[in-house]
Amino acid sequence: MAEQRRDAGDGRGAQERAAGGEVARAWDELVATARRTVTEGLVVGTSGNVSVRVGDTVLVTPTGVPYDRLTPADVVGVDLDGRQVLGSLVATSELPMHLAIYRTTQARAVVHTHAAHATAVSTLVQELPLIHYMAGALGGPVRVAPYATYGTPELAENMLRALTDRTACLLQNHGTIAYGTTLAQAYDRTAQLDWMCQVWLLATSVPTLSPHLLTPAQLREAGERMKGYGQPG
């Protein structure tokens, strides 16, 4: 009997160590992604935030801490109701947006930025004009969520409506948010969105000329083709 208890204890210990290792690896990737948003110009200072889901725990960047100062000991984790389960630093003020996405989609990672081109476009239109077929990779025409104060349930609700059948949207007078099955995918979608906004701003800056836009049918066709893009597997 004692041997059975030891075996059970060893099994639980191995599971806990494996879970701890998964969290540590996810946190390292989250920090690297957050730092990338700064080095590649999508974020200034501590604006923007990044999260990744590990089981029922959401690891998220803490509020007001420069990303280059984050260490493995700074891990911050909450459950899907927002209760803190890991770390002592306070989670990002934009936690409601992140949790809203995890509760309503199959997302495993979320990236939110204040990217300059995307933020500029968010002040001009209600939907990013179809300037490039990469909008198809985000589910269709990119919508702009109406403005609401940062960190509020109202902003999270506006964002969810804009994300219907989409994996990214603009936040009016605020920035971008995108999600994916991995941190790399969420980041790439964010970067693509800001790039499309930059292209549209450049095209519309030419005096006396208006950019040619894609039709919805052209976008749908491109979106279907992109489903098979890349290497098998």
Short mmCIF file of C-alpha atoms in Angstrom, two decimals:
data_model
loop_
_atom_site.label_atom_id
_atom_site.label_comp_id
_atom_site.label_asym_id
_atom_site.label_seq_id
_atom_site.Cartn_x
_atom_site.Cartn_y
_atom_site.Cartn_z
CA MET A 1 0.00 0.00 0.00
CA ALA A 2 2.80 2.41 0.91
CA GLU A 3 4.50 1.56 -2.37
CA GLN A 4 1.28 2.32 -4.27
CA ARG A 5 1.03 5.69 -2.51
CA ARG A 6 4.64 6.48 -3.45
CA ASP A 7 3.96 5.52 -7.07
CA ALA A 8 0.89 7.77 -7.13
CA GLY A 9 2.86 10.59 -5.55
CA ASP A 10 5.67 10.18 -8.06
CA GLY A 11 3.11 10.33 -10.87
CA ARG A 12 1.57 13.53 -9.56
CA GLY A 13 5.03 15.02 -9.10
CA ALA A 14 5.98 14.23 -12.68
CA GLN A 15 2.74 15.81 -13.94
CA GLU A 16 3.34 18.93 -11.87
CA ARG A 17 6.92 19.23 -13.14
CA ALA A 18 5.74 18.81 -16.73
CA ALA A 19 3.06 21.47 -16.25
CA GLY A 20 5.61 23.79 -14.67
CA GLY A 21 7.95 23.27 -17.59
CA GLU A 22 5.19 24.07 -20.09
CA VAL A 23 4.38 27.29 -18.24
CA ALA A 24 8.05 28.28 -18.12
CA ARG A 25 8.49 27.70 -21.86
CA ALA A 26 5.28 29.59 -22.66
CA TRP A 27 6.36 32.53 -20.48
CA ASP A 28 9.75 32.70 -22.20
CA GLU A 29 8.03 32.80 -25.60
CA LEU A 30 5.55 35.40 -24.39
CA VAL A 31 8.35 37.68 -23.17
CA ALA A 32 10.24 37.24 -26.45
CA THR A 33 7.10 38.15 -28.40
CA ALA A 34 6.42 41.19 -26.23
CA ARG A 35 9.99 42.40 -26.77
CA ARG A 36 9.59 41.85 -30.50
CA THR A 37 6.60 44.22 -30.59
CA VAL A 38 8.95 46.94 -29.32
CA THR A 39 11.99 46.18 -31.47
CA GLU A 40 9.86 45.97 -34.63
CA GLY A 41 8.06 49.24 -33.90
CA LEU A 42 4.56 48.02 -33.09
CA VAL A 43 4.73 49.22 -29.49
CA VAL A 44 6.34 52.17 -27.72
CA GLY A 45 7.31 51.72 -24.06
CA THR A 46 4.83 49.48 -22.26
CA SER A 47 1.83 50.18 -24.50
CA GLY A 48 0.24 47.03 -25.82
CA ASN A 49 0.24 43.57 -24.22
CA VAL A 50 0.63 39.88 -25.00
CA SER A 51 -0.95 36.72 -23.60
CA VAL A 52 -0.86 32.97 -24.16
CA ARG A 53 -3.14 30.24 -22.86
CA VAL A 54 -1.71 27.14 -21.17
CA GLY A 55 -4.56 24.82 -20.23
CA ASP A 56 -7.01 26.92 -18.25
CA THR A 57 -4.35 29.45 -17.26
CA VAL A 58 -3.71 32.65 -19.22
CA LEU A 59 -0.16 33.98 -18.97
CA VAL A 60 -0.12 37.72 -19.61
CA THR A 61 2.28 40.64 -19.53
CA PRO A 62 2.09 42.71 -16.33
CA THR A 63 0.99 46.32 -16.38
CA GLY A 64 3.56 49.09 -16.52
CA VAL A 65 6.70 46.90 -16.61
CA PRO A 66 9.15 47.41 -19.52
CA TYR A 67 9.44 44.14 -21.42
CA ASP A 68 13.24 44.14 -21.32
CA ARG A 69 13.07 43.90 -17.52
CA LEU A 70 10.85 40.82 -17.38
CA THR A 71 12.45 37.64 -16.02
CA PRO A 72 11.21 34.06 -15.47
CA ALA A 73 10.39 35.08 -11.89
CA ASP A 74 7.93 37.73 -13.14
CA VAL A 75 5.44 35.24 -14.58
CA VAL A 76 1.82 36.43 -14.29
CA GLY A 77 -1.07 34.01 -14.75
CA VAL A 78 -4.83 34.27 -14.31
CA ASP A 79 -7.73 31.86 -14.74
CA LEU A 80 -10.46 32.47 -17.31
CA ASP A 81 -12.41 34.49 -14.73
CA GLY A 82 -9.45 36.82 -14.21
CA ARG A 83 -8.41 35.50 -10.78
CA GLN A 84 -4.64 35.59 -10.39
CA VAL A 85 -3.14 32.13 -9.98
CA LEU A 86 0.54 32.80 -10.72
CA GLY A 87 2.90 35.60 -9.71
CA SER A 88 2.56 38.78 -7.69
CA LEU A 89 2.75 41.47 -10.39
CA VAL A 90 -0.54 43.03 -11.50
CA ALA A 91 -1.77 41.82 -14.91
CA THR A 92 -2.20 44.20 -17.84
CA SER A 93 -5.08 46.65 -17.64
CA GLU A 94 -6.34 45.21 -20.94
CA LEU A 95 -7.01 41.81 -19.37
CA PRO A 96 -10.77 42.03 -20.13
CA MET A 97 -10.07 42.02 -23.89
CA HIS A 98 -7.74 39.03 -23.67
CA LEU A 99 -10.13 37.00 -21.53
CA ALA A 100 -13.10 37.84 -23.76
CA ILE A 101 -11.25 36.35 -26.73
CA TYR A 102 -10.25 33.19 -24.86
CA ARG A 103 -13.80 32.65 -23.60
CA THR A 104 -15.41 32.98 -27.03
CA THR A 105 -12.86 31.55 -29.51
CA GLN A 106 -10.32 28.75 -29.83
CA ALA A 107 -7.48 31.26 -29.44
CA ARG A 108 -4.29 30.16 -27.72
CA ALA A 109 -2.49 33.53 -28.00
CA VAL A 110 -3.38 37.23 -28.24
CA VAL A 111 -1.28 40.25 -29.24
CA HIS A 112 -2.47 43.82 -28.69
CA THR A 113 -0.44 46.80 -29.95
CA HIS A 114 -0.62 50.54 -30.48
CA ALA A 115 0.99 50.24 -33.92
CA ALA A 116 1.19 53.70 -35.52
CA HIS A 117 -0.20 53.01 -39.00
CA ALA A 118 -3.06 50.89 -37.71
CA THR A 119 -3.93 53.40 -35.00
CA ALA A 120 -3.97 56.20 -37.58
CA VAL A 121 -6.31 54.24 -39.84
CA SER A 122 -8.59 53.46 -36.88
CA THR A 123 -9.34 57.19 -36.62
CA LEU A 124 -10.31 57.54 -40.30
CA VAL A 125 -12.60 54.66 -41.26
CA GLN A 126 -15.02 52.11 -39.84
CA GLU A 127 -13.45 49.31 -41.86
CA LEU A 128 -10.03 49.04 -43.50
CA PRO A 129 -10.62 49.36 -47.26
CA LEU A 130 -9.72 46.25 -49.28
CA ILE A 131 -6.27 47.47 -50.27
CA HIS A 132 -4.66 44.01 -50.22
CA TYR A 133 -5.73 40.38 -50.39
CA MET A 134 -3.99 39.58 -47.08
CA ALA A 135 -7.21 40.76 -45.45
CA GLY A 136 -8.43 37.30 -46.43
CA ALA A 137 -5.91 35.77 -44.03
CA LEU A 138 -7.67 37.61 -41.20
CA GLY A 139 -11.11 36.34 -42.15
CA GLY A 140 -12.24 39.22 -44.35
CA PRO A 141 -12.47 43.03 -44.31
CA VAL A 142 -10.92 44.29 -41.08
CA ARG A 143 -13.43 46.15 -38.93
CA VAL A 144 -12.86 49.01 -36.50
CA ALA A 145 -14.27 48.51 -33.00
CA PRO A 146 -15.93 51.74 -31.74
CA TYR A 147 -13.95 53.64 -29.15
CA ALA A 148 -14.33 52.89 -25.45
CA THR A 149 -12.03 53.61 -22.50
CA TYR A 150 -9.15 51.16 -22.25
CA GLY A 151 -9.48 48.29 -19.81
CA THR A 152 -13.29 48.44 -19.69
CA PRO A 153 -15.90 45.73 -20.35
CA GLU A 154 -17.38 48.08 -22.97
CA LEU A 155 -14.15 47.99 -24.98
CA ALA A 156 -14.05 44.20 -24.76
CA GLU A 157 -17.66 44.00 -26.02
CA ASN A 158 -16.97 46.38 -28.91
CA MET A 159 -13.89 44.35 -29.81
CA LEU A 160 -15.79 41.04 -29.83
CA ARG A 161 -18.36 42.43 -32.25
CA ALA A 162 -15.61 43.63 -34.58
CA LEU A 163 -13.92 40.22 -34.35
CA THR A 164 -16.99 38.25 -35.47
CA ASP A 165 -15.63 35.77 -38.07
CA ARG A 166 -12.28 37.57 -37.94
CA THR A 167 -8.93 36.97 -36.23
CA ALA A 168 -7.94 40.64 -35.96
CA CYS A 169 -9.50 44.08 -35.77
CA LEU A 170 -8.66 47.72 -35.25
CA LEU A 171 -9.60 49.54 -32.05
CA GLN A 172 -10.71 53.11 -32.73
CA ASN A 173 -8.20 55.73 -31.55
CA HIS A 174 -6.33 52.91 -29.82
CA GLY A 175 -4.58 50.22 -31.87
CA THR A 176 -4.85 46.59 -32.93
CA ILE A 177 -5.70 43.20 -31.49
CA ALA A 178 -5.17 39.82 -33.11
CA TYR A 179 -5.29 36.22 -31.98
CA GLY A 180 -4.08 32.85 -33.20
CA THR A 181 -3.31 29.28 -32.29
CA THR A 182 0.27 30.27 -31.44
CA LEU A 183 2.08 33.41 -30.37
CA ALA A 184 3.90 33.46 -33.71
CA GLN A 185 0.61 33.39 -35.62
CA ALA A 186 -0.98 36.10 -33.46
CA TYR A 187 2.10 38.28 -33.90
CA ASP A 188 2.23 37.73 -37.68
CA ARG A 189 -1.43 38.70 -38.01
CA THR A 190 -0.77 41.88 -36.03
CA ALA A 191 2.20 42.80 -38.21
CA GLN A 192 0.26 42.07 -41.42
CA LEU A 193 -2.59 44.28 -40.26
CA ASP A 194 -0.31 47.22 -39.54
CA TRP A 195 1.41 46.70 -42.91
CA MET A 196 -1.92 46.79 -44.75
CA CYS A 197 -2.80 50.00 -42.93
CA GLN A 198 0.53 51.49 -43.97
CA VAL A 199 -0.09 50.51 -47.60
CA TRP A 200 -3.52 52.15 -47.55
CA LEU A 201 -2.16 55.33 -46.00
CA LEU A 202 0.61 55.50 -48.62
CA ALA A 203 -1.79 54.87 -51.49
CA THR A 204 -4.26 57.51 -50.35
CA SER A 205 -1.50 60.10 -49.89
CA VAL A 206 -0.94 60.50 -53.65
CA PRO A 207 -2.68 63.71 -54.81
CA THR A 208 -5.44 63.40 -57.44
CA LEU A 209 -5.32 59.58 -57.43
CA SER A 210 -7.41 57.02 -55.57
CA PRO A 211 -6.18 53.49 -54.90
CA HIS A 212 -7.78 50.55 -56.65
CA LEU A 213 -9.56 48.34 -54.12
CA LEU A 214 -10.36 44.65 -54.32
CA THR A 215 -13.92 43.47 -54.62
CA PRO A 216 -15.42 41.19 -51.95
CA ALA A 217 -15.41 38.36 -54.53
CA GLN A 218 -11.70 38.84 -55.22
CA LEU A 219 -10.98 38.82 -51.52
CA ARG A 220 -12.97 35.61 -51.01
CA GLU A 221 -11.10 33.91 -53.83
CA ALA A 222 -7.74 34.93 -52.37
CA GLY A 223 -8.84 33.79 -48.91
CA GLU A 224 -9.74 30.35 -50.25
CA ARG A 225 -6.36 30.03 -51.98
CA MET A 226 -4.52 31.00 -48.79
CA LYS A 227 -6.08 28.08 -46.91
CA GLY A 228 -3.66 25.82 -48.76
CA TYR A 229 -0.67 28.17 -48.51
CA GLY A 230 2.62 26.93 -47.11
CA GLN A 231 4.20 23.53 -46.70
CA PRO A 232 2.04 20.47 -45.98
CA GLY A 233 1.71 19.81 -42.25
#
